[in-house]
Coordinates of C-alpha atoms in Angstrom, one line a residue:
M14 CA 35.5 -151.9 -17.0
T15 CA 33.1 -153.9 -14.8
S16 CA 30.0 -151.8 -13.8
V17 CA 29.7 -151.0 -10.1
S18 CA 26.2 -150.6 -8.5
P19 CA 25.2 -147.2 -7.2
A20 CA 25.2 -148.6 -3.7
E21 CA 28.8 -149.8 -3.7
A22 CA 32.1 -148.1 -4.6
E23 CA 35.6 -149.5 -5.1
V24 CA 38.2 -147.7 -3.0
N25 CA 41.4 -146.9 -5.0
N26 CA 44.7 -145.0 -4.3
F27 CA 46.2 -142.2 -6.3
Q28 CA 49.4 -143.2 -8.1
V29 CA 51.2 -140.3 -6.3
D30 CA 51.7 -139.2 -2.7
L31 CA 48.8 -136.7 -2.7
R32 CA 50.0 -134.9 0.5
G33 CA 53.4 -134.5 -1.0
L34 CA 51.8 -133.3 -4.2
V35 CA 49.7 -130.7 -2.5
D36 CA 52.8 -129.4 -0.6
L37 CA 54.7 -129.3 -3.9
L38 CA 51.9 -127.4 -5.6
S39 CA 51.2 -124.9 -2.9
H40 CA 54.7 -124.2 -1.7
H41 CA 56.9 -124.6 -4.8
L42 CA 54.9 -124.6 -8.0
Y43 CA 52.1 -122.1 -7.5
S44 CA 52.6 -118.7 -6.1
S45 CA 49.3 -118.6 -4.3
P46 CA 46.3 -120.9 -3.6
R47 CA 44.3 -118.5 -5.7
V48 CA 45.2 -120.5 -8.8
Y49 CA 42.7 -123.1 -8.0
V50 CA 40.0 -120.9 -9.5
R51 CA 42.0 -120.7 -12.7
E52 CA 42.3 -124.5 -12.8
L53 CA 38.6 -124.9 -12.4
L54 CA 37.9 -122.4 -15.2
Q55 CA 40.5 -124.1 -17.4
N56 CA 39.0 -127.5 -17.0
A57 CA 35.5 -126.2 -17.8
V58 CA 36.6 -124.2 -20.9
D59 CA 38.6 -127.2 -22.2
A60 CA 35.7 -129.5 -21.7
V61 CA 33.4 -127.2 -23.7
T62 CA 36.1 -126.8 -26.4
A63 CA 36.3 -130.6 -26.7
R64 CA 32.5 -130.9 -26.8
H65 CA 32.4 -128.4 -29.7
A66 CA 35.0 -130.4 -31.6
H67 CA 32.8 -133.5 -31.2
E68 CA 29.5 -131.8 -31.5
P69 CA 29.8 -128.3 -33.1
G70 CA 26.2 -127.3 -32.4
A71 CA 26.2 -128.1 -28.7
Q72 CA 25.1 -125.4 -26.2
V73 CA 27.7 -123.6 -24.1
R74 CA 27.2 -123.3 -20.3
I75 CA 29.7 -122.6 -17.6
R76 CA 28.4 -121.6 -14.3
L77 CA 30.5 -120.9 -11.2
S78 CA 29.0 -120.6 -7.7
A79 CA 30.3 -120.3 -4.2
S80 CA 29.1 -120.3 -0.6
A81 CA 30.8 -120.5 2.7
G82 CA 33.3 -123.3 2.5
R83 CA 32.1 -124.6 -0.9
V84 CA 32.7 -123.9 -4.6
T85 CA 30.9 -125.4 -7.5
I86 CA 31.5 -125.1 -11.3
E87 CA 29.2 -126.7 -13.9
D88 CA 29.9 -127.0 -17.6
S89 CA 28.2 -128.4 -20.6
G90 CA 31.4 -129.9 -21.9
I91 CA 32.5 -133.3 -23.2
G92 CA 32.2 -135.2 -19.9
L93 CA 33.8 -138.4 -18.9
T94 CA 33.0 -142.1 -18.7
A95 CA 34.0 -144.2 -15.7
A96 CA 37.1 -145.5 -17.4
E97 CA 38.2 -142.0 -18.3
A98 CA 37.6 -140.8 -14.8
H99 CA 39.9 -143.6 -13.5
S100 CA 42.6 -142.8 -16.1
L101 CA 42.5 -139.0 -16.1
L102 CA 41.8 -138.1 -12.5
A103 CA 44.3 -140.4 -10.9
T104 CA 47.4 -140.1 -13.0
I105 CA 49.4 -136.9 -12.9
G106 CA 50.0 -135.4 -16.4
R107 CA 47.7 -137.6 -18.3
S108 CA 45.2 -135.5 -20.4
S109 CA 42.1 -136.0 -22.4
K110 CA 43.4 -133.4 -24.8
R111 CA 46.1 -135.7 -26.3
G112 CA 45.4 -136.4 -29.9
G113 CA 43.4 -139.7 -30.2
Q114 CA 43.0 -140.2 -26.4
H115 CA 39.6 -141.7 -25.7
G116 CA 38.5 -141.1 -29.3
L117 CA 39.1 -137.4 -29.3
E118 CA 41.2 -136.1 -32.2
T119 CA 41.5 -132.5 -31.2
T120 CA 45.1 -131.3 -30.8
R121 CA 46.4 -130.1 -27.5
Q122 CA 47.0 -126.6 -28.9
E123 CA 43.3 -125.9 -28.5
F124 CA 43.3 -126.4 -24.8
L125 CA 44.6 -124.5 -21.8
G126 CA 45.8 -127.1 -19.4
Q127 CA 45.7 -130.8 -18.3
F128 CA 42.5 -132.0 -16.7
G129 CA 44.1 -134.4 -14.3
I130 CA 46.8 -132.3 -12.7
G131 CA 44.5 -129.2 -12.9
L132 CA 41.9 -130.9 -10.8
L133 CA 44.3 -132.3 -8.3
A134 CA 45.8 -128.8 -7.9
C135 CA 42.5 -127.8 -6.3
F136 CA 43.6 -129.7 -3.2
V137 CA 45.7 -126.7 -2.3
V138 CA 42.4 -125.4 -0.8
A139 CA 40.0 -128.4 -0.9
R140 CA 39.5 -131.2 1.7
Q141 CA 37.3 -133.0 -0.7
I142 CA 36.5 -132.9 -4.4
R143 CA 33.4 -134.4 -5.9
V144 CA 33.0 -134.7 -9.7
V145 CA 29.7 -135.7 -11.3
T146 CA 30.1 -136.1 -15.0
R147 CA 28.4 -137.6 -18.1
S148 CA 30.0 -138.3 -21.4
A149 CA 28.8 -136.6 -24.6
R150 CA 30.8 -139.2 -26.7
D151 CA 28.9 -142.2 -25.3
P152 CA 25.2 -141.4 -24.9
L153 CA 24.5 -144.8 -23.3
A154 CA 27.2 -144.4 -20.6
A155 CA 25.8 -143.7 -17.2
P156 CA 26.7 -140.6 -15.1
V157 CA 29.9 -141.1 -13.1
E158 CA 30.8 -139.8 -9.6
W159 CA 34.5 -139.3 -8.8
L160 CA 35.0 -138.5 -5.1
A161 CA 38.4 -137.8 -3.7
T162 CA 39.8 -136.6 -0.4
D163 CA 43.1 -135.1 0.6
D164 CA 44.2 -138.3 2.4
G165 CA 45.1 -139.7 -1.0
S166 CA 42.1 -141.9 -1.7
Y167 CA 39.3 -141.6 -4.3
T168 CA 36.3 -143.6 -5.4
V169 CA 34.6 -143.9 -8.8
R170 CA 31.1 -145.1 -9.2
E171 CA 28.3 -145.0 -11.8
L172 CA 25.1 -143.2 -10.9
P173 CA 21.6 -143.7 -12.0
H174 CA 20.9 -142.1 -15.4
E175 CA 18.5 -139.6 -13.8
A176 CA 21.4 -138.2 -11.6
R177 CA 22.6 -136.2 -14.6
T178 CA 20.5 -136.2 -17.8
E179 CA 22.7 -133.9 -19.9
P180 CA 26.4 -134.3 -20.9
G181 CA 28.8 -132.2 -19.0
T182 CA 30.6 -132.0 -15.6
T183 CA 30.0 -130.5 -12.2
V184 CA 32.8 -130.1 -9.8
H185 CA 32.2 -129.5 -6.1
L186 CA 34.9 -128.4 -3.8
E187 CA 34.7 -128.5 0.0
A188 CA 37.3 -126.3 1.7
R189 CA 39.8 -127.8 4.1
A190 CA 40.4 -126.3 7.5
G191 CA 42.3 -123.0 7.3
A192 CA 41.4 -122.4 3.6
E193 CA 37.8 -121.2 3.9
E194 CA 38.8 -117.6 3.0
W195 CA 39.6 -118.8 -0.5
T196 CA 36.0 -120.0 -1.0
E197 CA 34.2 -116.8 0.1
P198 CA 31.8 -115.7 -2.7
A199 CA 33.2 -112.2 -3.2
R200 CA 36.8 -113.5 -3.5
V201 CA 35.9 -116.3 -5.8
E202 CA 34.0 -113.9 -8.1
R203 CA 36.9 -111.5 -8.1
L204 CA 39.4 -114.2 -8.9
A205 CA 37.1 -115.6 -11.7
R206 CA 36.9 -112.1 -13.3
D207 CA 40.6 -111.6 -13.0
Y208 CA 41.5 -114.9 -14.5
G209 CA 38.7 -115.4 -16.9
S210 CA 37.5 -112.1 -18.3
L211 CA 38.8 -112.8 -21.8
L212 CA 37.8 -116.5 -22.0
P213 CA 36.0 -117.4 -25.3
Y214 CA 32.8 -118.7 -23.7
E215 CA 30.3 -117.0 -21.5
I216 CA 30.8 -117.7 -17.9
T217 CA 28.5 -116.7 -15.1
F218 CA 28.8 -116.5 -11.3
D219 CA 26.1 -117.2 -8.7
D220 CA 26.7 -116.1 -5.1
G221 CA 23.8 -118.1 -3.8
L222 CA 21.8 -115.1 -2.6
G223 CA 18.9 -115.5 -5.0
G224 CA 19.9 -112.9 -7.6
E225 CA 20.6 -113.4 -11.3
P226 CA 24.0 -114.9 -12.1
R227 CA 26.5 -112.3 -13.1
P228 CA 28.7 -112.5 -16.1
V229 CA 32.4 -113.2 -15.5
T230 CA 33.6 -112.8 -19.1
D231 CA 33.9 -109.4 -20.8
R232 CA 34.3 -110.1 -24.5
P233 CA 35.5 -108.9 -26.9
A234 CA 38.6 -107.4 -25.3
V235 CA 38.4 -103.6 -25.2
W236 CA 41.2 -103.2 -27.8
D237 CA 39.1 -105.4 -30.2
R238 CA 35.8 -103.5 -29.8
P239 CA 34.5 -101.1 -32.4
F240 CA 34.1 -97.5 -31.4
P241 CA 32.5 -94.6 -33.3
T242 CA 35.6 -92.4 -33.2
P243 CA 39.3 -92.7 -32.4
A244 CA 38.7 -90.3 -29.5
A245 CA 36.1 -92.6 -28.1
R246 CA 38.4 -95.6 -28.3
R247 CA 41.2 -93.6 -26.5
V248 CA 38.7 -92.8 -23.7
A249 CA 37.7 -96.4 -23.4
L250 CA 41.3 -97.6 -23.3
A251 CA 42.1 -95.0 -20.7
G252 CA 39.2 -96.3 -18.5
H253 CA 40.4 -99.9 -19.0
C254 CA 43.9 -99.0 -17.9
A255 CA 42.6 -97.1 -14.8
S256 CA 40.6 -100.1 -13.7
L257 CA 43.3 -102.6 -14.5
F258 CA 46.5 -100.9 -13.5
G259 CA 45.3 -98.0 -11.4
F260 CA 46.5 -95.1 -13.5
T261 CA 45.3 -92.9 -16.4
P262 CA 47.8 -93.4 -19.3
L263 CA 49.5 -90.7 -21.3
D264 CA 48.7 -92.7 -24.4
S265 CA 48.0 -96.3 -25.6
I266 CA 49.9 -98.3 -28.1
D267 CA 48.3 -101.2 -30.1
L268 CA 50.2 -104.4 -29.9
D269 CA 48.8 -106.4 -32.8
L270 CA 50.9 -109.3 -34.2
P271 CA 48.5 -111.6 -36.1
V272 CA 51.3 -113.9 -37.3
A273 CA 52.4 -114.5 -33.8
G274 CA 48.9 -114.8 -32.4
V275 CA 49.3 -111.8 -30.1
R276 CA 46.8 -109.0 -29.6
G277 CA 46.8 -106.4 -26.9
V278 CA 47.7 -102.8 -25.9
A279 CA 50.5 -101.1 -24.0
Y280 CA 49.7 -98.1 -21.8
V281 CA 52.2 -95.3 -21.3
L282 CA 52.9 -94.5 -17.6
P283 CA 52.0 -91.0 -16.6
E284 CA 54.8 -90.7 -14.0
P285 CA 58.6 -91.0 -14.4
T286 CA 59.9 -94.5 -13.6
S287 CA 63.4 -95.9 -13.3
P288 CA 64.8 -97.8 -16.3
A289 CA 66.0 -100.4 -13.8
H290 CA 62.4 -101.1 -12.7
R291 CA 61.1 -104.3 -14.5
A292 CA 57.4 -103.6 -15.1
G293 CA 54.9 -106.4 -14.7
H294 CA 52.8 -107.0 -17.8
R295 CA 49.5 -108.9 -18.0
V296 CA 49.5 -111.9 -20.3
H297 CA 46.4 -114.0 -21.2
L298 CA 46.9 -117.4 -22.8
K299 CA 43.9 -118.2 -25.0
G300 CA 41.9 -115.8 -22.9
M301 CA 43.0 -117.1 -19.5
L302 CA 45.1 -114.8 -17.4
L303 CA 48.6 -116.4 -17.2
T304 CA 50.3 -113.7 -15.2
D305 CA 50.2 -110.0 -14.3
Q306 CA 53.9 -109.9 -13.6
A307 CA 55.5 -110.9 -16.9
D308 CA 58.8 -109.0 -16.9
N309 CA 60.2 -110.6 -20.1
L310 CA 57.5 -109.6 -22.5
L311 CA 58.9 -106.3 -23.8
P312 CA 62.5 -105.1 -24.3
D313 CA 64.1 -103.6 -21.3
W314 CA 64.1 -100.1 -22.9
A315 CA 60.3 -100.1 -23.0
F316 CA 60.2 -99.6 -19.2
F317 CA 57.7 -96.7 -19.6
V318 CA 54.7 -98.9 -20.6
R319 CA 52.5 -101.5 -19.0
A320 CA 51.1 -104.0 -21.4
V321 CA 48.1 -106.4 -21.4
L322 CA 47.7 -108.9 -24.2
D323 CA 46.2 -112.2 -25.2
T324 CA 48.3 -114.8 -27.0
D325 CA 47.7 -118.2 -28.7
T326 CA 51.3 -119.2 -29.3
L327 CA 53.6 -118.3 -26.4
R328 CA 54.5 -121.1 -24.0
P329 CA 53.7 -121.0 -20.3
T330 CA 56.0 -122.3 -17.6
A331 CA 55.2 -125.4 -15.7
S332 CA 53.2 -123.5 -13.1
R333 CA 51.4 -121.6 -16.0
E334 CA 52.1 -118.4 -14.1
N335 CA 54.7 -116.9 -16.5
L336 CA 56.1 -117.1 -20.0
Y337 CA 58.7 -119.6 -21.0
D338 CA 61.6 -117.5 -22.3
D339 CA 62.4 -119.3 -25.6
E340 CA 63.1 -118.3 -29.2
T341 CA 59.4 -117.6 -29.9
L342 CA 59.2 -115.2 -27.0
A343 CA 62.4 -113.5 -28.1
A344 CA 61.0 -112.9 -31.6
V345 CA 57.7 -111.6 -30.1
R346 CA 59.6 -109.3 -27.7
E347 CA 61.5 -107.9 -30.6
A348 CA 58.3 -107.4 -32.7
L349 CA 56.5 -105.7 -29.8
G350 CA 59.5 -103.4 -29.2
A351 CA 59.2 -102.5 -32.9
R352 CA 55.6 -101.5 -32.3
V353 CA 56.6 -99.2 -29.5
R354 CA 59.4 -97.7 -31.6
G355 CA 56.8 -97.2 -34.4
W356 CA 54.6 -95.3 -32.0
L357 CA 57.5 -93.0 -31.1
A358 CA 58.3 -92.5 -34.7
E359 CA 54.7 -91.7 -35.5
L360 CA 54.5 -89.2 -32.7
A361 CA 57.7 -87.6 -33.9
A362 CA 56.5 -87.4 -37.5
S363 CA 52.9 -86.2 -37.0
E364 CA 52.1 -85.4 -33.3
P365 CA 55.0 -83.5 -31.8
D366 CA 52.9 -82.1 -29.0
R367 CA 52.1 -85.6 -27.7
L368 CA 55.7 -86.6 -28.1
A369 CA 56.8 -83.5 -26.1
A370 CA 54.3 -84.5 -23.4
F371 CA 55.8 -88.0 -23.3
L372 CA 59.4 -86.8 -23.1
S373 CA 58.6 -84.2 -20.4
V374 CA 57.8 -87.2 -18.2
H375 CA 60.2 -90.0 -19.5
H376 CA 63.1 -88.1 -21.1
L377 CA 65.6 -89.3 -18.4
G378 CA 64.7 -92.9 -19.0
V379 CA 64.8 -92.6 -22.8
K380 CA 68.2 -91.0 -22.5
S381 CA 69.4 -93.9 -20.3
L382 CA 68.4 -96.4 -22.9
A383 CA 69.5 -94.4 -25.9
R384 CA 73.1 -94.8 -24.6
H385 CA 73.0 -98.4 -25.6
D386 CA 70.6 -98.1 -28.6
A387 CA 71.9 -96.1 -31.6
E388 CA 68.6 -96.6 -33.4
L389 CA 66.6 -95.1 -30.5
L390 CA 69.2 -92.3 -30.1
G391 CA 68.8 -91.4 -33.8
L392 CA 65.0 -91.5 -33.5
M393 CA 64.8 -89.4 -30.4
L394 CA 67.7 -87.0 -31.2
P395 CA 65.5 -84.3 -32.6
W396 CA 63.4 -84.3 -29.4
L397 CA 65.5 -85.0 -26.3
P398 CA 65.9 -81.8 -24.3
F399 CA 69.3 -80.6 -23.2
E400 CA 70.4 -77.5 -21.3
T401 CA 72.6 -75.4 -23.6
S402 CA 74.3 -72.0 -23.8
D403 CA 71.5 -71.1 -26.2
G404 CA 68.7 -72.2 -23.8
S405 CA 66.8 -75.5 -23.4
M406 CA 66.5 -77.3 -26.7
S407 CA 67.0 -80.5 -28.6
L408 CA 70.4 -81.6 -29.9
E409 CA 69.0 -81.3 -33.4
E410 CA 68.1 -77.7 -32.9
F411 CA 71.5 -76.9 -31.2
A412 CA 73.5 -78.7 -34.0
A413 CA 71.8 -76.5 -36.5
A414 CA 73.6 -73.5 -35.0
H415 CA 76.8 -75.1 -33.9
T416 CA 78.9 -77.7 -35.7
D417 CA 81.5 -77.6 -33.0
I418 CA 79.8 -78.6 -29.8
H419 CA 81.5 -78.3 -26.4
F420 CA 80.2 -79.7 -23.1
T421 CA 80.9 -79.4 -19.5
R422 CA 80.8 -82.3 -17.0
T423 CA 79.4 -80.3 -14.1
V424 CA 76.3 -78.2 -13.8
E425 CA 78.3 -75.5 -11.9
E426 CA 80.9 -75.2 -14.6
F427 CA 78.2 -74.8 -17.2
R428 CA 76.3 -72.2 -15.3
Q429 CA 79.5 -70.1 -14.9
I430 CA 80.5 -70.3 -18.6
A431 CA 77.0 -70.3 -20.2
P432 CA 76.4 -66.5 -20.4
I433 CA 79.9 -65.9 -21.6
A434 CA 79.7 -68.6 -24.2
A435 CA 76.3 -67.4 -25.4
A436 CA 77.7 -63.8 -25.8
H437 CA 80.6 -65.0 -27.9
G438 CA 78.9 -67.7 -30.1
L439 CA 80.5 -70.7 -28.4
G440 CA 78.2 -73.7 -28.3
V441 CA 78.2 -75.4 -24.9
I442 CA 75.9 -78.1 -23.5
N443 CA 75.5 -78.9 -19.9
A444 CA 76.4 -82.6 -19.6
G445 CA 76.4 -82.5 -15.8
Y446 CA 73.0 -84.2 -15.6
T447 CA 72.6 -88.0 -15.6
Y448 CA 73.4 -89.7 -18.9
D449 CA 74.0 -86.5 -20.9
A450 CA 77.8 -86.9 -21.2
D451 CA 77.4 -90.5 -22.5
L452 CA 74.9 -89.4 -25.1
L453 CA 77.1 -86.5 -26.3
A454 CA 79.9 -88.9 -26.7
L455 CA 77.7 -91.0 -29.0
L456 CA 76.4 -88.1 -31.0
P457 CA 79.1 -88.3 -33.7
S458 CA 78.0 -91.9 -34.4
V459 CA 74.6 -90.7 -35.6
R460 CA 75.7 -87.2 -36.8
P461 CA 79.2 -87.6 -38.2
D462 CA 79.2 -84.0 -39.4
L463 CA 79.4 -82.8 -35.8
N464 CA 82.5 -82.3 -33.7
V465 CA 81.9 -83.0 -30.0
A466 CA 84.5 -82.3 -27.3
E467 CA 84.7 -81.5 -23.6
L468 CA 85.1 -77.8 -23.0
D469 CA 88.7 -76.8 -22.3
A470 CA 90.2 -73.5 -21.2
G471 CA 91.9 -72.9 -24.5
A472 CA 88.6 -73.2 -26.5
V473 CA 87.0 -70.5 -24.3
T474 CA 89.9 -68.2 -24.3
E475 CA 90.2 -68.3 -28.1
R476 CA 86.6 -67.1 -28.4
L477 CA 87.0 -64.1 -26.1
D478 CA 88.2 -60.8 -27.6
P479 CA 91.9 -60.0 -27.2
V480 CA 92.8 -56.6 -25.9
P481 CA 94.8 -54.2 -28.1
T482 CA 98.5 -55.0 -28.0
D483 CA 99.5 -51.6 -26.7
V484 CA 97.1 -52.0 -23.8
E485 CA 98.5 -55.4 -22.9
L486 CA 102.0 -54.0 -23.1
A487 CA 101.0 -51.2 -20.8
L488 CA 99.7 -53.7 -18.3
A489 CA 102.7 -56.1 -18.5
S490 CA 103.9 -55.3 -15.0
F491 CA 100.5 -55.9 -13.5
L492 CA 100.1 -59.2 -15.4
S493 CA 103.5 -60.3 -14.3
T494 CA 102.6 -59.6 -10.7
A495 CA 99.3 -61.5 -11.0
R496 CA 101.0 -64.5 -12.6
T497 CA 103.6 -64.7 -9.9
R498 CA 101.0 -64.6 -7.2
L499 CA 99.0 -67.4 -8.7
E500 CA 101.9 -69.6 -9.8
P501 CA 101.6 -71.7 -6.5
Q502 CA 98.0 -72.4 -7.5
S503 CA 99.2 -73.8 -10.9
C504 CA 97.1 -71.1 -12.5
D505 CA 97.9 -68.8 -15.4
V506 CA 96.5 -65.3 -15.8
V507 CA 95.3 -63.9 -19.2
L508 CA 93.7 -60.6 -20.2
R509 CA 90.7 -60.6 -22.5
A510 CA 87.6 -58.5 -23.2
F511 CA 84.3 -60.3 -23.0
Q512 CA 80.6 -60.0 -22.1
P513 CA 78.9 -59.7 -19.8
V514 CA 80.8 -56.7 -18.4
A515 CA 79.6 -57.5 -14.9
V516 CA 81.8 -60.6 -14.7
P517 CA 85.3 -59.4 -13.6
A518 CA 87.1 -62.7 -13.8
L519 CA 86.5 -66.2 -15.1
Y520 CA 88.2 -69.3 -13.8
L521 CA 88.7 -72.0 -16.5
D522 CA 90.3 -75.4 -16.4
D523 CA 89.9 -78.8 -18.0
R524 CA 90.5 -82.4 -17.3
Q525 CA 94.3 -82.1 -18.0
A526 CA 94.6 -79.1 -15.7
R527 CA 92.7 -80.9 -12.9
Q528 CA 95.0 -83.9 -13.3
E529 CA 98.1 -81.7 -13.1
R530 CA 96.8 -80.1 -9.9
D531 CA 96.1 -83.5 -8.4
R532 CA 99.6 -84.6 -9.4
T533 CA 101.1 -81.5 -7.8
A534 CA 99.1 -82.0 -4.6
A535 CA 100.2 -85.6 -4.4
L536 CA 103.8 -84.6 -5.0
E537 CA 103.7 -82.2 -2.0
S538 CA 102.6 -84.9 0.4
A539 CA 104.5 -87.9 -1.1
D540 CA 107.7 -89.4 0.3
S541 CA 111.1 -89.3 -1.6
L542 CA 110.4 -92.3 -3.7
W543 CA 107.0 -91.2 -4.9
S544 CA 108.2 -87.6 -5.2
G545 CA 110.7 -88.8 -7.8
I546 CA 108.1 -90.8 -9.7
L547 CA 105.4 -88.1 -9.7
G548 CA 108.0 -85.4 -10.6
S549 CA 108.9 -87.4 -13.7
L550 CA 105.3 -87.4 -14.7
R551 CA 105.1 -83.6 -14.8
G552 CA 102.9 -82.7 -17.8
S553 CA 103.2 -79.9 -20.3
G554 CA 99.4 -79.6 -21.0
P555 CA 97.4 -76.5 -20.4
R556 CA 97.0 -75.3 -16.8
A557 CA 94.0 -73.6 -15.2
R558 CA 93.4 -70.0 -16.3
L559 CA 92.1 -66.9 -14.6
V560 CA 90.7 -64.8 -17.4
L561 CA 90.5 -61.1 -16.4
N562 CA 87.8 -59.1 -18.1
H563 CA 89.3 -55.8 -19.4
N564 CA 85.8 -54.5 -20.1
N565 CA 85.1 -54.6 -16.3
P566 CA 85.8 -51.3 -14.5
L567 CA 87.0 -53.1 -11.4
I568 CA 89.7 -54.9 -13.4
R569 CA 90.9 -51.6 -14.9
R570 CA 91.2 -50.0 -11.5
I571 CA 93.1 -53.0 -10.1
A572 CA 95.4 -53.1 -13.1
A573 CA 96.2 -49.4 -12.5
L574 CA 97.2 -49.8 -8.8
P575 CA 100.7 -48.5 -8.2
D576 CA 101.4 -50.8 -5.3
P577 CA 102.4 -54.3 -6.5
T578 CA 101.6 -55.9 -3.2
L579 CA 98.1 -54.6 -3.2
A580 CA 97.6 -55.5 -6.9
G581 CA 98.8 -59.1 -6.0
T582 CA 96.4 -59.3 -3.1
A583 CA 93.5 -58.1 -5.3
T584 CA 94.4 -60.7 -7.9
E585 CA 94.3 -63.4 -5.3
S586 CA 90.8 -62.1 -4.2
L587 CA 89.7 -62.3 -7.9
Y588 CA 91.0 -65.8 -8.1
G589 CA 89.1 -66.8 -5.0
Q590 CA 85.9 -65.2 -6.1
A591 CA 86.1 -66.8 -9.5
L592 CA 86.8 -70.2 -7.9
L593 CA 83.9 -69.9 -5.6
M594 CA 81.6 -68.9 -8.5
S595 CA 82.6 -72.1 -10.4
Q596 CA 81.6 -74.1 -7.2
R597 CA 84.7 -76.3 -7.5
P598 CA 86.0 -78.0 -4.4
L599 CA 88.6 -76.0 -2.6
R600 CA 92.1 -77.4 -2.0
P601 CA 93.8 -76.6 1.3
A602 CA 96.1 -74.2 -0.7
D603 CA 93.0 -72.4 -2.1
S604 CA 91.5 -72.0 1.3
T605 CA 94.8 -70.6 2.6
L606 CA 95.0 -68.1 -0.3
L607 CA 91.4 -67.0 0.2
N608 CA 92.0 -66.4 3.9
R609 CA 95.2 -64.5 3.2
A610 CA 93.6 -62.3 0.5
F611 CA 90.6 -61.5 2.7
L612 CA 92.7 -60.5 5.6
G613 CA 95.1 -58.5 3.4
L614 CA 92.3 -56.5 1.9
L615 CA 90.8 -55.8 5.4
E616 CA 94.2 -54.6 6.6
W617 CA 94.6 -52.3 3.6
A618 CA 91.0 -51.0 4.0
T619 CA 91.5 -50.2 7.7
H620 CA 95.1 -49.0 7.5
S621 CA 95.6 -45.3 8.6
T622 CA 98.0 -43.1 6.7
P623 CA 100.4 -40.8 8.7
A624 CA 98.5 -37.8 7.4
Q625 CA 95.3 -39.3 8.9
E626 CA 97.1 -39.9 12.2
G627 CA 98.2 -36.3 12.3
D628 CA 94.6 -35.0 11.8
K629 CA 93.5 -36.7 15.0

């Protein structure tokens, strides 16, 4: 290249439409103008990395400063010659990091970005960019000034040697109208810390107020620092989580994958969260923050953690604001999921109190995911809490006492049957809560020795004590009257003796019984065609049952009533009361029966006998 005197400069044009490029970068590629700070830091770090590859003993210096409307970053990196400035700063995508480019043999894997596009990206906030640089590869080369404006033009000129005596580069940005807020010192420092806290070289920030420059980097990462005790490390990690994510974690999980070049930590959320919520994780690429919203880093089932890590191997997207979802990321995601599983297994094996604290917060989410993950179900089976007829306990504890496990699909049904089931040794689980029925259906897949079935009326009736045969024969007339009265409700009546004594009657049904009732109700309101079809579908399965408790004194008095009409009305009242206690929805026929029984009992209670009338 022909040397140009300091007094004159050759005007050249970019090989792109710069205004179109800036619009593309700011509105389509980058999520926010804030990324310009990242681009400045990336260029400086890469320049220092290249300098070290060329001259291992070179000093390291990266200094960022800001004042109203201006941002400057200075580094002691490799620098550029005039020819390199033309080549690298005017052509999109060309990079000094390519192997062999301009005499530099370092591979691209050691660098964060591309110098040319990275610097041009700063036009999202800059009206003018001025670069003063001196090459470390050519000691005789003069300093070079590259000056560009957002109208699409730039100049390159050589400066006197005294303009910059040491190799390196200084970049000056002058904010364009409307973007001054992005160059305010406090914001620039905050962005620099956010993006660059884990970068491998010391970076300082100067706000121009005369104080000492403040460090931007905070190395080593907190998860890599030595601590005197494990407790001290947990405290430090909890503080790091609070400052980074704004919450104090229940626990922390090391995410160390040396083979994959991944190191970091996952923090367990202290509050319940929906499994459908995709948590945003913080990912650093070679120390530079790539994104704080990576939702593809961990398996979906690990929704209860927020992770922060640094990686050397995962690929960024074109905007360098997220991870490229390829086979490498899939393998890393699986390995990180294995670390979280390992943490759960370790808690289950050695720290049950901590696992209990975790499940007390996140059991619902863990149950949700265990429906689709047999390994996770098997791991958590001994610990997931369920409401059972023996009290709140894990399935493992419940299965130790019951090999035949029954469950109800509604909370109301469970609460009605639970005290009776407990008194008679029947194992019943409340599957009326979210996900519990699905998990119970999967239970035999991890515990083949267990029999799991939905509770039906026959199973309960069989567990209740039968009354002596002579007693049942003596009450045959009453039972016949009761069955006749409840026949329109598709409900049978049986007599049993059970605990607790205070329960006079128990209403039992199952899915088949409910289907039969629905068929009957549809039959009553259907036209002739559908009546014939529905009538042909009449089932022979078990119907709902009203189980009368012979241990209850009220049942004995009702059974001894000499008046069949009154006994029938009392039976309808018992049916209504048991139905209400089960909190099942009432059909119109049930409401009619309840109203008739109530009025019938009122009429009987207020009826005056002839003898009473004569006394008046």
